[in-house]
Tab-separated table of C-alpha atoms and ligand atoms in Angstrom:
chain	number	residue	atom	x	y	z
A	394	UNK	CA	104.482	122.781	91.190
A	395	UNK	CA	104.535	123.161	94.882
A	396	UNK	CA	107.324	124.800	96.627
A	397	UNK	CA	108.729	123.518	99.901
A	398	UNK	CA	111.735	125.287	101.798
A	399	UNK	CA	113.694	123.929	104.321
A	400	UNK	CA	115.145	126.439	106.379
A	401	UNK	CA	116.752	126.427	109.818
A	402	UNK	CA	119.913	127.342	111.773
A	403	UNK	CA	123.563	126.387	110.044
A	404	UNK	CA	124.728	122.999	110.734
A	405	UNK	CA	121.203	121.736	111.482
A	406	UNK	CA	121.312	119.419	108.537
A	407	UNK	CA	119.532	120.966	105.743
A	408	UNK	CA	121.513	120.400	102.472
A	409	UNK	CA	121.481	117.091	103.928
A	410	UNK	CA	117.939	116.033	104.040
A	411	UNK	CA	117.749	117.780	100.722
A	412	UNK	CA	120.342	115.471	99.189
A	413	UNK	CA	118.568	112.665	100.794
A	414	UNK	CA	115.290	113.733	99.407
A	415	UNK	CA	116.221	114.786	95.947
A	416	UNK	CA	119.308	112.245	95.195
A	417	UNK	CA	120.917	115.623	94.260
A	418	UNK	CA	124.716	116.374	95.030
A	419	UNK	CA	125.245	119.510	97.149
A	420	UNK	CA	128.171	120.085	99.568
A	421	UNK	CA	127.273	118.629	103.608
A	422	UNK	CA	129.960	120.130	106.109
A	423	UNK	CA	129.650	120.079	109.329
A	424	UNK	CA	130.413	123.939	109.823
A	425	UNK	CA	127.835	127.094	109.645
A	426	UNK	CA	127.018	128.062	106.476
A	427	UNK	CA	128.137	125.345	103.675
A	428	UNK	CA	125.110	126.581	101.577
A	429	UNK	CA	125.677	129.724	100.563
A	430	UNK	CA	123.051	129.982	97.281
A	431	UNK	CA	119.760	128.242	97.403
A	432	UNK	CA	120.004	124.701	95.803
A	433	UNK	CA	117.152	123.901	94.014
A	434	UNK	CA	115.843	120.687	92.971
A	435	UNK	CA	112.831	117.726	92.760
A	436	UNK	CA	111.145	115.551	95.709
A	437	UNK	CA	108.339	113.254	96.061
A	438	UNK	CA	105.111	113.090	98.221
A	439	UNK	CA	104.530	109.331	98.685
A	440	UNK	CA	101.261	107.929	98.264
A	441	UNK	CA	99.117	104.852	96.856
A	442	UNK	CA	99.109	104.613	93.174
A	443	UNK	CA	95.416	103.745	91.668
A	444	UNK	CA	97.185	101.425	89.525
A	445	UNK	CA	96.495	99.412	92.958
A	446	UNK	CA	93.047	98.236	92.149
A	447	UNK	CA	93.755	97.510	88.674
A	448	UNK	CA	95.185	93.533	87.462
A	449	UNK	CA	98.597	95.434	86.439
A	450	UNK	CA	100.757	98.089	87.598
A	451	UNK	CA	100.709	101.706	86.073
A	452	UNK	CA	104.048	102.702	83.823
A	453	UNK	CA	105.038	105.467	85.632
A	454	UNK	CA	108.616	106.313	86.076
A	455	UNK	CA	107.655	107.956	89.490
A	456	UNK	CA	105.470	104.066	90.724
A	457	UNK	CA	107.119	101.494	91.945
A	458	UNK	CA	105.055	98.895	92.627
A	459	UNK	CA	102.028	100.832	93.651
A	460	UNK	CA	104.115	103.422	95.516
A	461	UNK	CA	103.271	106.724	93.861
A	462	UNK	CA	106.133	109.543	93.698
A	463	UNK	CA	104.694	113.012	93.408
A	464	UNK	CA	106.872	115.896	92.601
A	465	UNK	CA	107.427	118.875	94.661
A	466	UNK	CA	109.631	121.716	94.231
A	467	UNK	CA	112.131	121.283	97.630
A	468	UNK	CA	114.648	124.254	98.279
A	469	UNK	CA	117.389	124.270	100.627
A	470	UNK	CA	118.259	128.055	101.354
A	471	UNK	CA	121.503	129.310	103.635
A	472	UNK	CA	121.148	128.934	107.193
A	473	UNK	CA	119.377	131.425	109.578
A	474	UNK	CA	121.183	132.701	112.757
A	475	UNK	CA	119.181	135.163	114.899
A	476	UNK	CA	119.459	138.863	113.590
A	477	UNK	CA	119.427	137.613	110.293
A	478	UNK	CA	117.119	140.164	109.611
A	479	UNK	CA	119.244	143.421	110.614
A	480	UNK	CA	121.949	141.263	108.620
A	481	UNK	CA	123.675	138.707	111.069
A	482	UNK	CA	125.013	135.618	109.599
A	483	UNK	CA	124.438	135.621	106.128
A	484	UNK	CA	121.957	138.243	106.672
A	485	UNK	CA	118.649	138.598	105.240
A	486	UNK	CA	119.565	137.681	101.269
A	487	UNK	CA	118.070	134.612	101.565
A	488	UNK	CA	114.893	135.059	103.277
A	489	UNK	CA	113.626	136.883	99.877
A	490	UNK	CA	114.383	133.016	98.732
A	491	UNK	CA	111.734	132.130	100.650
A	492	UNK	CA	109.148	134.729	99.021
A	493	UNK	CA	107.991	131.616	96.889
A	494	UNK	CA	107.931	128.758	99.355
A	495	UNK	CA	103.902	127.331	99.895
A	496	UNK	CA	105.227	126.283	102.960
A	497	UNK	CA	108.697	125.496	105.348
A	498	UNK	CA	110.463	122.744	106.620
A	499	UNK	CA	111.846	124.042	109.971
A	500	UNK	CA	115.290	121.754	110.255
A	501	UNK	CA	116.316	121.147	113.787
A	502	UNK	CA	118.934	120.021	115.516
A	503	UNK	CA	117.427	117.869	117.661
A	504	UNK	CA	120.604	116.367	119.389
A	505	UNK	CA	121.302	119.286	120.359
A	506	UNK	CA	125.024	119.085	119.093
A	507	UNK	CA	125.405	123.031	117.812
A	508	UNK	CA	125.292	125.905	119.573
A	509	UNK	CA	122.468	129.427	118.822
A	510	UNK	CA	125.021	129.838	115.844
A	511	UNK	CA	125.467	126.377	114.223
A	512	UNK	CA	128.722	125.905	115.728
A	513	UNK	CA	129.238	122.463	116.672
A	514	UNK	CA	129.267	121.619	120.399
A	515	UNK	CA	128.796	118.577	122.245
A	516	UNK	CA	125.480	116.103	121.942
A	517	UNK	CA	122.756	117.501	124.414
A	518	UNK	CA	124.773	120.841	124.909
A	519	UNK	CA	122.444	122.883	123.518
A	520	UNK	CA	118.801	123.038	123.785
A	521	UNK	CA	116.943	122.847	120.406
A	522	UNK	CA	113.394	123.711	122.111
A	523	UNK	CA	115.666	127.098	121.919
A	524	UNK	CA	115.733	126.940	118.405
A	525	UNK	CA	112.176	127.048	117.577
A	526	UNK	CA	110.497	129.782	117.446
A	527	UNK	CA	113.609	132.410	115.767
A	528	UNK	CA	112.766	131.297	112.424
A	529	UNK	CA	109.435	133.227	112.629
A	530	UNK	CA	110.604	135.938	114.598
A	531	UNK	CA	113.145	136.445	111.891
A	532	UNK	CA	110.653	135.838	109.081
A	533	UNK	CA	108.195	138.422	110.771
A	534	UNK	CA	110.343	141.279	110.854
A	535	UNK	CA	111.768	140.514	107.441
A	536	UNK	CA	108.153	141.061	106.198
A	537	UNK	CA	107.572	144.705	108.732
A	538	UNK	CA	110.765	145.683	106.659
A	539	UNK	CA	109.054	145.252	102.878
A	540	UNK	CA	105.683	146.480	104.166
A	541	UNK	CA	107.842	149.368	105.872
A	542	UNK	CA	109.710	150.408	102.877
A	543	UNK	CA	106.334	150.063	100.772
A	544	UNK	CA	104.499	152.710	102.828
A	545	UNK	CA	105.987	155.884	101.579
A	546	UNK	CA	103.940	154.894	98.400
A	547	UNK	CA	100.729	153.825	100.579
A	548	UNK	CA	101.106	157.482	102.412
A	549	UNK	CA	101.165	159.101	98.675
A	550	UNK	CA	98.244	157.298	97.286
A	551	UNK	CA	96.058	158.004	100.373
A	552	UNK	CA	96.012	161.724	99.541
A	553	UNK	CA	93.654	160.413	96.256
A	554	UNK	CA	89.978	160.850	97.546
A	555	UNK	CA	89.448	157.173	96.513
A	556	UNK	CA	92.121	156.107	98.401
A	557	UNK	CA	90.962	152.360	100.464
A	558	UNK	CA	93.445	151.049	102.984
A	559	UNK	CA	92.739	147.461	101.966
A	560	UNK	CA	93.021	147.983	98.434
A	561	UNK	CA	96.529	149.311	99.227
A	562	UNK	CA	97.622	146.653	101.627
A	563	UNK	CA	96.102	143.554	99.059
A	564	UNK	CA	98.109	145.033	96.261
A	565	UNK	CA	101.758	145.896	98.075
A	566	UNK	CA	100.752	142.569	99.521
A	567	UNK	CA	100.507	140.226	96.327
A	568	UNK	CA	104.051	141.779	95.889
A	569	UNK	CA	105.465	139.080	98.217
A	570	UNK	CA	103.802	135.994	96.905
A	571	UNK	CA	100.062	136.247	99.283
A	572	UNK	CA	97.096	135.227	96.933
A	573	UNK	CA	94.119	137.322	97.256
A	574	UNK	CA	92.259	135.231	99.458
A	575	UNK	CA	95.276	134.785	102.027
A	576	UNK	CA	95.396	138.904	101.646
A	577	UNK	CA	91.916	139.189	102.679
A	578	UNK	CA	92.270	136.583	105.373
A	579	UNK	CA	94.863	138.737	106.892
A	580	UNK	CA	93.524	141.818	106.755
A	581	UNK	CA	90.594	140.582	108.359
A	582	UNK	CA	91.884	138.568	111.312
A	583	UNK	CA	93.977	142.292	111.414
A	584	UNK	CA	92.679	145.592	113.130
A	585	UNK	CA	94.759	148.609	111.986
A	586	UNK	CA	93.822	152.593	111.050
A	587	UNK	CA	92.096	153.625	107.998
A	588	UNK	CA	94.668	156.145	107.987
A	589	UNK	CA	97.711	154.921	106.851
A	590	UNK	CA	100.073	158.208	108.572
A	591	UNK	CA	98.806	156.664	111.983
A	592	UNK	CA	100.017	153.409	112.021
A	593	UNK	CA	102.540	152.743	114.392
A	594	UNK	CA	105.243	149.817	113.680
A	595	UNK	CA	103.436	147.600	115.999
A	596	UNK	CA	100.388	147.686	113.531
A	597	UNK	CA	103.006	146.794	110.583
A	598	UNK	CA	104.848	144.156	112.190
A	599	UNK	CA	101.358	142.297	113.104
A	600	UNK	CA	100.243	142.690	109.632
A	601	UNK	CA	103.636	140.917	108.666
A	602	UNK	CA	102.981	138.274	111.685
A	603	UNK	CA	99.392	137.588	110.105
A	604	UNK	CA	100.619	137.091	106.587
A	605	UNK	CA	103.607	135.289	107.832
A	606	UNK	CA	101.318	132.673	109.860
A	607	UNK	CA	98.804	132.475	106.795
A	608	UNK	CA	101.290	131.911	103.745
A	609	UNK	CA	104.053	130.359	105.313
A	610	UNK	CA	102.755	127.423	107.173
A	611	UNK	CA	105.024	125.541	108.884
A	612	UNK	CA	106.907	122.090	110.414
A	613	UNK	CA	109.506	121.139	112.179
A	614	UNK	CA	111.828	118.738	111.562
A	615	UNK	CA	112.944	117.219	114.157
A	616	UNK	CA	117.141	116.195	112.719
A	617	UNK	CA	119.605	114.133	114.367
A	618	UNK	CA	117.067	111.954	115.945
A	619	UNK	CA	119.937	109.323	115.677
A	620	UNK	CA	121.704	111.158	118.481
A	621	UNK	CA	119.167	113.228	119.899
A	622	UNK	CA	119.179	112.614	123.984
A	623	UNK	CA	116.342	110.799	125.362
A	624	UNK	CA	113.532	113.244	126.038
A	625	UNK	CA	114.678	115.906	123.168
A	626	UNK	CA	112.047	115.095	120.484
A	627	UNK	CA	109.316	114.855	123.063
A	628	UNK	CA	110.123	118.038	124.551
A	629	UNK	CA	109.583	119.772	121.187
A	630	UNK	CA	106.567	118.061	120.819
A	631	UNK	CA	105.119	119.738	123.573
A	632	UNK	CA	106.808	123.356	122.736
A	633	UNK	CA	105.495	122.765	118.552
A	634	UNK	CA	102.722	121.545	116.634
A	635	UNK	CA	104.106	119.448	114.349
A	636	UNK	CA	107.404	117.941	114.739
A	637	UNK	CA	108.827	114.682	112.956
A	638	UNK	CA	111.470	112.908	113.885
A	639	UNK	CA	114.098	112.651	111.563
A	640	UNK	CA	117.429	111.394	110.306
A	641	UNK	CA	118.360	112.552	106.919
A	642	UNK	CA	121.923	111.047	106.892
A	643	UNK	CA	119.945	107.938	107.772
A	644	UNK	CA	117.767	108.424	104.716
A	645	UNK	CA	120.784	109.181	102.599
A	646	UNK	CA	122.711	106.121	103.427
A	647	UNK	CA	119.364	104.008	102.776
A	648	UNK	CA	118.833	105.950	99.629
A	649	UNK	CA	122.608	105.275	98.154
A	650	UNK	CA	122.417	102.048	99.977
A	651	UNK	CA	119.477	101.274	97.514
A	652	UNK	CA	120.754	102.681	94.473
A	653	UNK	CA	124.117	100.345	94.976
A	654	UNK	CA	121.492	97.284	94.599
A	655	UNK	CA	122.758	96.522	98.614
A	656	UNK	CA	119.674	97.725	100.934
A	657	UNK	CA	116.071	96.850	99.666
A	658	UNK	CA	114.555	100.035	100.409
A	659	UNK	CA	111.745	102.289	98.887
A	660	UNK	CA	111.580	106.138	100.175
A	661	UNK	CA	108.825	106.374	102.853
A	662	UNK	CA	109.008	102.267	103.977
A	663	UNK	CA	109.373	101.892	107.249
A	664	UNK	CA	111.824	99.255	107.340
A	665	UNK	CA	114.293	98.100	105.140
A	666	UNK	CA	116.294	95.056	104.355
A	667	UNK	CA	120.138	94.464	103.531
A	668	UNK	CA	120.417	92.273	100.540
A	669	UNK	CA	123.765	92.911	99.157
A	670	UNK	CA	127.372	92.296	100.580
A	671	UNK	CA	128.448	94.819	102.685
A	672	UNK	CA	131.225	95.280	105.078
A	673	UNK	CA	131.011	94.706	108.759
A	674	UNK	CA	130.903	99.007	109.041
A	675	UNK	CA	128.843	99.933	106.556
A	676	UNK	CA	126.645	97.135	108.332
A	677	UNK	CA	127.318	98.502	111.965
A	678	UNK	CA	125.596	101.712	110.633
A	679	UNK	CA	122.998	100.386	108.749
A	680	UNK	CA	121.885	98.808	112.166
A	681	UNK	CA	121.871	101.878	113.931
A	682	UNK	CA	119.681	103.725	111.393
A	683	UNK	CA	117.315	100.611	111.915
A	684	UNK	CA	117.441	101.813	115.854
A	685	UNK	CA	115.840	105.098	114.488
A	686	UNK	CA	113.706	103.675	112.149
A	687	UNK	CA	111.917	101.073	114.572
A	688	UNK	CA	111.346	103.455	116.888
A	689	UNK	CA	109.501	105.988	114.695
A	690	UNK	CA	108.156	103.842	111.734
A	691	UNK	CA	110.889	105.167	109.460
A	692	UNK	CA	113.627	107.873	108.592
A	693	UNK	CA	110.724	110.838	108.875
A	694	UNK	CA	112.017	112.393	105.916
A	695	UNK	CA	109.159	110.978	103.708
A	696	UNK	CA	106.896	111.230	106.549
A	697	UNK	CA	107.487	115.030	106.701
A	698	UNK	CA	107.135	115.750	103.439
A	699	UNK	CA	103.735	113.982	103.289
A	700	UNK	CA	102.828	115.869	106.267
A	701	UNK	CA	103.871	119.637	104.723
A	702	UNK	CA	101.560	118.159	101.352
A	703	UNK	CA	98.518	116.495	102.472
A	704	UNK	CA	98.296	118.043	105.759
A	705	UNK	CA	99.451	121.111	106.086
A	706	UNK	CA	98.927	122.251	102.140
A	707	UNK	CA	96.032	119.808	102.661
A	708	UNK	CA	96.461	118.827	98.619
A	709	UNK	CA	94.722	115.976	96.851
A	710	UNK	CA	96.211	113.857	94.100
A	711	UNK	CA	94.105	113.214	90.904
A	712	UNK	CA	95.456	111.191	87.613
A	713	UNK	CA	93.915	112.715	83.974
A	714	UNK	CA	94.177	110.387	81.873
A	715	UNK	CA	92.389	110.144	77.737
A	716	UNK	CA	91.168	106.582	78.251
A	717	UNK	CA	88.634	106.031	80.750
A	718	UNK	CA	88.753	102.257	80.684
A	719	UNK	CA	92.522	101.853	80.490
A	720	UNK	CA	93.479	104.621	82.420
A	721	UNK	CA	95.722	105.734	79.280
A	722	UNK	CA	96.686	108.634	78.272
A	723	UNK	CA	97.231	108.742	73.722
A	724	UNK	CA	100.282	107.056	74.332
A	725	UNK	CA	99.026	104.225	75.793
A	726	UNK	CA	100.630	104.814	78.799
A	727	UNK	CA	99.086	103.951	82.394
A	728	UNK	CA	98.571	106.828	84.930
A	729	UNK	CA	101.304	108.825	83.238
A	730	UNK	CA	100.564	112.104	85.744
A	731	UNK	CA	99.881	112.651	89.026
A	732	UNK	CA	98.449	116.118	90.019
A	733	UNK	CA	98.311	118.171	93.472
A	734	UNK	CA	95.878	120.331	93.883
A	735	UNK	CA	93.864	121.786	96.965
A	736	UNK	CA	91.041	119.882	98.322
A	737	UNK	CA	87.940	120.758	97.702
A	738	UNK	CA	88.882	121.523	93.743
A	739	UNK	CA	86.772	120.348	90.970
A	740	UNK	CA	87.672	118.624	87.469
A	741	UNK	CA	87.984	122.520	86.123
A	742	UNK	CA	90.780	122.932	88.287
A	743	UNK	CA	92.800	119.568	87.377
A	744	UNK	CA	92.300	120.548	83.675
A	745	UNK	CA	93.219	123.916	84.181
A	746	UNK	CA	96.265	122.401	85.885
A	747	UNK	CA	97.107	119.999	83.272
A	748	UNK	CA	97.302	123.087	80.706
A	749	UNK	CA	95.591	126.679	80.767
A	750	UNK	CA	94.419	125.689	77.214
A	751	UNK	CA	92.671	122.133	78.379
A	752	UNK	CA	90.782	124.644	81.040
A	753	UNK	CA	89.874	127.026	78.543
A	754	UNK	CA	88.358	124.289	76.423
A	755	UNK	CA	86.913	121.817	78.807
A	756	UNK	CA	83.709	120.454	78.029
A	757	UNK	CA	83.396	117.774	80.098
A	758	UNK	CA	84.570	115.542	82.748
A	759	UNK	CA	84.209	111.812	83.486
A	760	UNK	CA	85.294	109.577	86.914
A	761	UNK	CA	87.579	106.746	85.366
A	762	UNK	CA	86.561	104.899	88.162
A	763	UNK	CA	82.445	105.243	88.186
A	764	UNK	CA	82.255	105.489	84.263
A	765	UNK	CA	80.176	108.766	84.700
A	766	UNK	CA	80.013	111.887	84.105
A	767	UNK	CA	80.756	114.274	86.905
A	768	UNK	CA	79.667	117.865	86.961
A	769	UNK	CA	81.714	120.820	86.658
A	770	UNK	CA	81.655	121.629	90.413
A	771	UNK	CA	82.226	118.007	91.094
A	772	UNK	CA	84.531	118.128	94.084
A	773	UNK	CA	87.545	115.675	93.688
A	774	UNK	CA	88.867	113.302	95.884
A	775	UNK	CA	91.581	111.658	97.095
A	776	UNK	CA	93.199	109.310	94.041
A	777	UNK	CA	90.299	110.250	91.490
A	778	UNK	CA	91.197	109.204	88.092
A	779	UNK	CA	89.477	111.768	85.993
A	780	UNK	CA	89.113	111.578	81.958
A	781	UNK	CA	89.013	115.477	80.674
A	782	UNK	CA	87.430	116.265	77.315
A	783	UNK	CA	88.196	119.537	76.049
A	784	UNK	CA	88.095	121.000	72.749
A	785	UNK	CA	92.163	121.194	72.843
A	786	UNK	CA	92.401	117.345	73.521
B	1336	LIG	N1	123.936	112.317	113.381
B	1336	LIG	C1	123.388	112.977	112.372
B	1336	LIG	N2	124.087	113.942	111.739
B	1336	LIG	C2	123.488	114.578	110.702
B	1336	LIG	C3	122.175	114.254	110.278
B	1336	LIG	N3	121.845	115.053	109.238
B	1336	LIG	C4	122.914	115.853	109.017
B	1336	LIG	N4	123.930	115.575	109.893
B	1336	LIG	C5	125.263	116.208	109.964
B	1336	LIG	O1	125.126	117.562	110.325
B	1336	LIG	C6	126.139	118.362	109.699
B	1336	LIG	C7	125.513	119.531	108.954
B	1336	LIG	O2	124.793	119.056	107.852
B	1336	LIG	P1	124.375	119.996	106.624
B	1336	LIG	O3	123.360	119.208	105.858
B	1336	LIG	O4	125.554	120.505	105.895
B	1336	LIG	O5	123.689	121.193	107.410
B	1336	LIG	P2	123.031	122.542	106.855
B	1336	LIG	O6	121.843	122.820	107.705
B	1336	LIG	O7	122.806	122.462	105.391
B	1336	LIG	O8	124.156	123.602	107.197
B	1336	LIG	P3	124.499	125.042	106.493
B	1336	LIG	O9	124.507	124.876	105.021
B	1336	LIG	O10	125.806	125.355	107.061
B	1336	LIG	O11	123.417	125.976	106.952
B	1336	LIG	C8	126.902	117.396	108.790
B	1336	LIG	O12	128.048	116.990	109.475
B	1336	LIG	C9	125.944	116.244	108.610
B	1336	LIG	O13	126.574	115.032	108.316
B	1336	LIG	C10	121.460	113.200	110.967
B	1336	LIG	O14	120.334	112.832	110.668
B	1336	LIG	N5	122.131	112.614	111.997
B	1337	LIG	MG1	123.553	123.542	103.872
C-alpha cells in the first residue's frame, strides 16, 4: 500500500486532518506536541468507480454510488520544530518515521495563529510562508547524518581494489527506503569524488538533498484556511508548488456530521447539504465551513490527497476482476479491488500486485472493457478493468 506522511510544525493541525481523513480517534490539542508516537491508520484517494458505465452499481464497501475509495496508508508523525535534527523539540526520533513515507503532506498553519514553535499566538501573527521550507532543511540534514555515520564503512571498503563509489552509495542508500532507480537518479543528477576520503560534508549533505527531493516528494497543505487572513494562501502559492487549501476540522465536522445521518456529505464533494435537525450552533458552524468550501470547491482534504496520489505519485487505478463480462471476481462480487500502481505499468504489474504468486503464474491478460486480449507490455490506464489468468487462479 502507499504510504503518505503528514508532517509539519506542532499545533499546525496534523492529528487533525488525520482524524478527519481516517475516521480514526487520536488526541487534537491545541498545544505543541499532542502526538507524541506516530498514529497510523487507513485513507482514501477518491475517484470514479467503473461500475459508472455499467446498468448497476459495483458492491464495494469502499463505492458509494460511483464514488470509488482507494486505500492509502496515511501517518501522522510528532511535530517538527527547527533543529529537530541536532534534537530540538522532540528531536529527530521521528523523522526515521518518515524513512517509509512515498511521499509528505506538509501541514501548515495557514492562519498564521502559532508561532516558529507551535505555540499558539494570535490569527495573522505569524507568517506561515516562514514555515515552508524547514521541513526539508530538517529532512536534509537528517539524511547527511545516516550517510555520515555510514561512511566509516564506505572508507573501509574502498581500500578493496574493486571498490566502486556508486556501488557503495546505491547500497548504504537502499538502507533508507530509495529504490534502485531513485538511487541511480541521484547519483547521477550528483557530482562527487571517486574517492570517498575526499568528500567534504558539502558533497554529503547534497547527496542527502538529491535523495531527499527524489523520494520524498512533497505538498503543502495549506490548514486553517477557515481563519487564514486574506492574502495568506495566495502568498504560499507563490513561495510553493503545490499548496491546497484546507480545513480539516471542517472536514471532521462534515465527516461526523455525516455519520450522525445530519449532513448529506460524501468525502471529496464539494458541497454538502444539512438534512437532519441540528441546533442553531452546530448550524452557525456548519455555515461557516460552507464559507470555506464555496470558495475552494471543498474542504481540500480529499483534494490533497488526490493530488499526493495521482499527481505527485502519478498512480493509476486498475480493478482485476475473474469475470470479464460481469466484472466479478469468484464470489460474484462487482469490482471487489481497486489497485494503485505507477503509470505506465502493464497487466504483469497489477497481477504481481494482486499476489506475488498470480505474477509468477500469469499467463494472460484480458481488458474487461474491450473483450481482448492485451499483451504483456500492455500499458494500463486510468480505470482499466483487467481479467488476469494465471496458473494460481
Ligand atoms: N480553525 C481551524 N483550526 C484547526 C483546523 N485544524 C486543526 N485546528 C486546530 O489546531 C489545533 C492543533 O490541532 P492538532 O491536529 O492537534 O495539531 P498537530 O499538528 O497534530 O499538533 P501536534 O501533535 O502538537 O504536533 C487544534 O486546536 C485544532 O482544533 C482547521 O482547519 N481550522
Ligand atoms: Mg498531533
Amino acid at each position: 500500500m502507499l504510504s503518505l506522511a503528514l508532517a509539519g510544525k506542532p499545533n499546525a493541525g496534523k492529528s487533525t486532518f488525520y482524524t478527519a481523513a481516517t475516521m480514526a480517534d487520536v488526541e487534537v490539542g491545541n498545544y505543541p506536541f499532542t502526538t507524541i508516537d506516530a498514529n497510523r491508520g487507513v485513507s482514501y484517494a477518491r475517484t470514479e468507480c467503473p461500475c459508472l458505465d455499467r446498468d448497476r452499481r459495483c458492491d464495494s464497501d469502499n463505492c458509494r454510488d460511483g464514488k470509488r475509495y482507494v486505500p492509502v496508508e496515511l501517518y501522522d508523525v510528532a511535530g517538527l520544530v527547527p533543529g529537530a535534527h541536532e534534537g530540538r523539540g522532540l528531536g529527530n526520533q521521528f523523522l526515521d518515521e518518515l524513512t517509509d513515507a512515498d511521499a509528505i503532506l506538509h501541514v501548515v498553519d495557514a492562519a498564521g495563529a502559532t508561532n516558529e514553535e507551535g505555540e499558539p499566538v494570535e490569527v495573522g501573527e505569524h507568517d506561515p510562508v516562514e514555515d515552508l521550507d524547514f521541513i526539508e532543511q530538517e529532512m536534509d540534514r537528517w539524511l547527511a547524518s545516516i550517510i555520515e555515520r555510514n561512511w566509516e564503512t564506505i572508507e573501509r571498503q574502498s581500500r578493496s581494489p574493486d571498490f566502486d563509489i556508486d556501488d557503495a552509495l546505491s547500497e548504504m542508500l537502499t538502507g533508507v527506503g530509495a529504490t534502485v532507480a531513485d538511487i541511480a537518479l541521484v547519483l547521477r543528477n550528483t557530482e562527487y569524488p571517486e574517492d570517498p576520503r575526499e568528500w567534504e560534508e558539502e558533497h554529503r549533505r547534497e547527496l542527502a538533498r538529491e535523495l531527499r527531493a527524489q523520494t520524498k516528494p512533497m505538498i503543502v497543505v495549506a490548514n486553517k484556511a477557515d481563519i487564514a487572513p486574506e492574502g495568506n494562501i495566495d502568498r504560499l502559492r507563490e513561495a510553493a508548488d503545490r499548496v491546497i487549501p484546507v480545513t480539516a476540522d471542517g472536514e471532521l465536522a462534515l465527516r461526523r456530521g455525516a455519520e450522525a445521518g445530519v449532513v448529506e456529505y460524501d468525502p471529496g464533494d464539494e458541497t454538502f447539504d444539512i438534512s437532519g435537525d441540528v441546533s442553531d450552533q452546530q448550524r452557525e458552524g456548519l455555515e461557516q465551513i460552507r464559507t470555506v468550501t464555496e470558495q475552494w470547491g471543498g474542504t481540500g482534504v480529499q483534494r490533497a490527497l488526490n493530488t499526493v496520489v495521482y499527481d505527485v505519485l502519478d498512480q493509476i487505478t486498475a480493478y482485476p476482476v475473474e469475470n470479464e463480462t460481469k466484472w466479478i471476481d469468484g464470489k460474484g462480487r462487482m469490482l471487489p479491488d481497486a489497485v494503485l500502481l505507477d503509470s505506465g505499468s502493464t497487466p504483469l504489474d497489477l497481477a504481481y500486485a494482486v499476489h506475488s504468486d498470480i505474477g509468477e503464474g500469469y499467463l494472460h491478460a484480458v481488458d474487461a472493457r474491450e473483450s481482448r486480449r492485451i499483451s504483456e507490455d500492455h500499458e494500463l490506464g486510468k480505470g482499466d478493468v483487467i481479467k488476469i489468468v494465471s496458473t494460481a487462479n
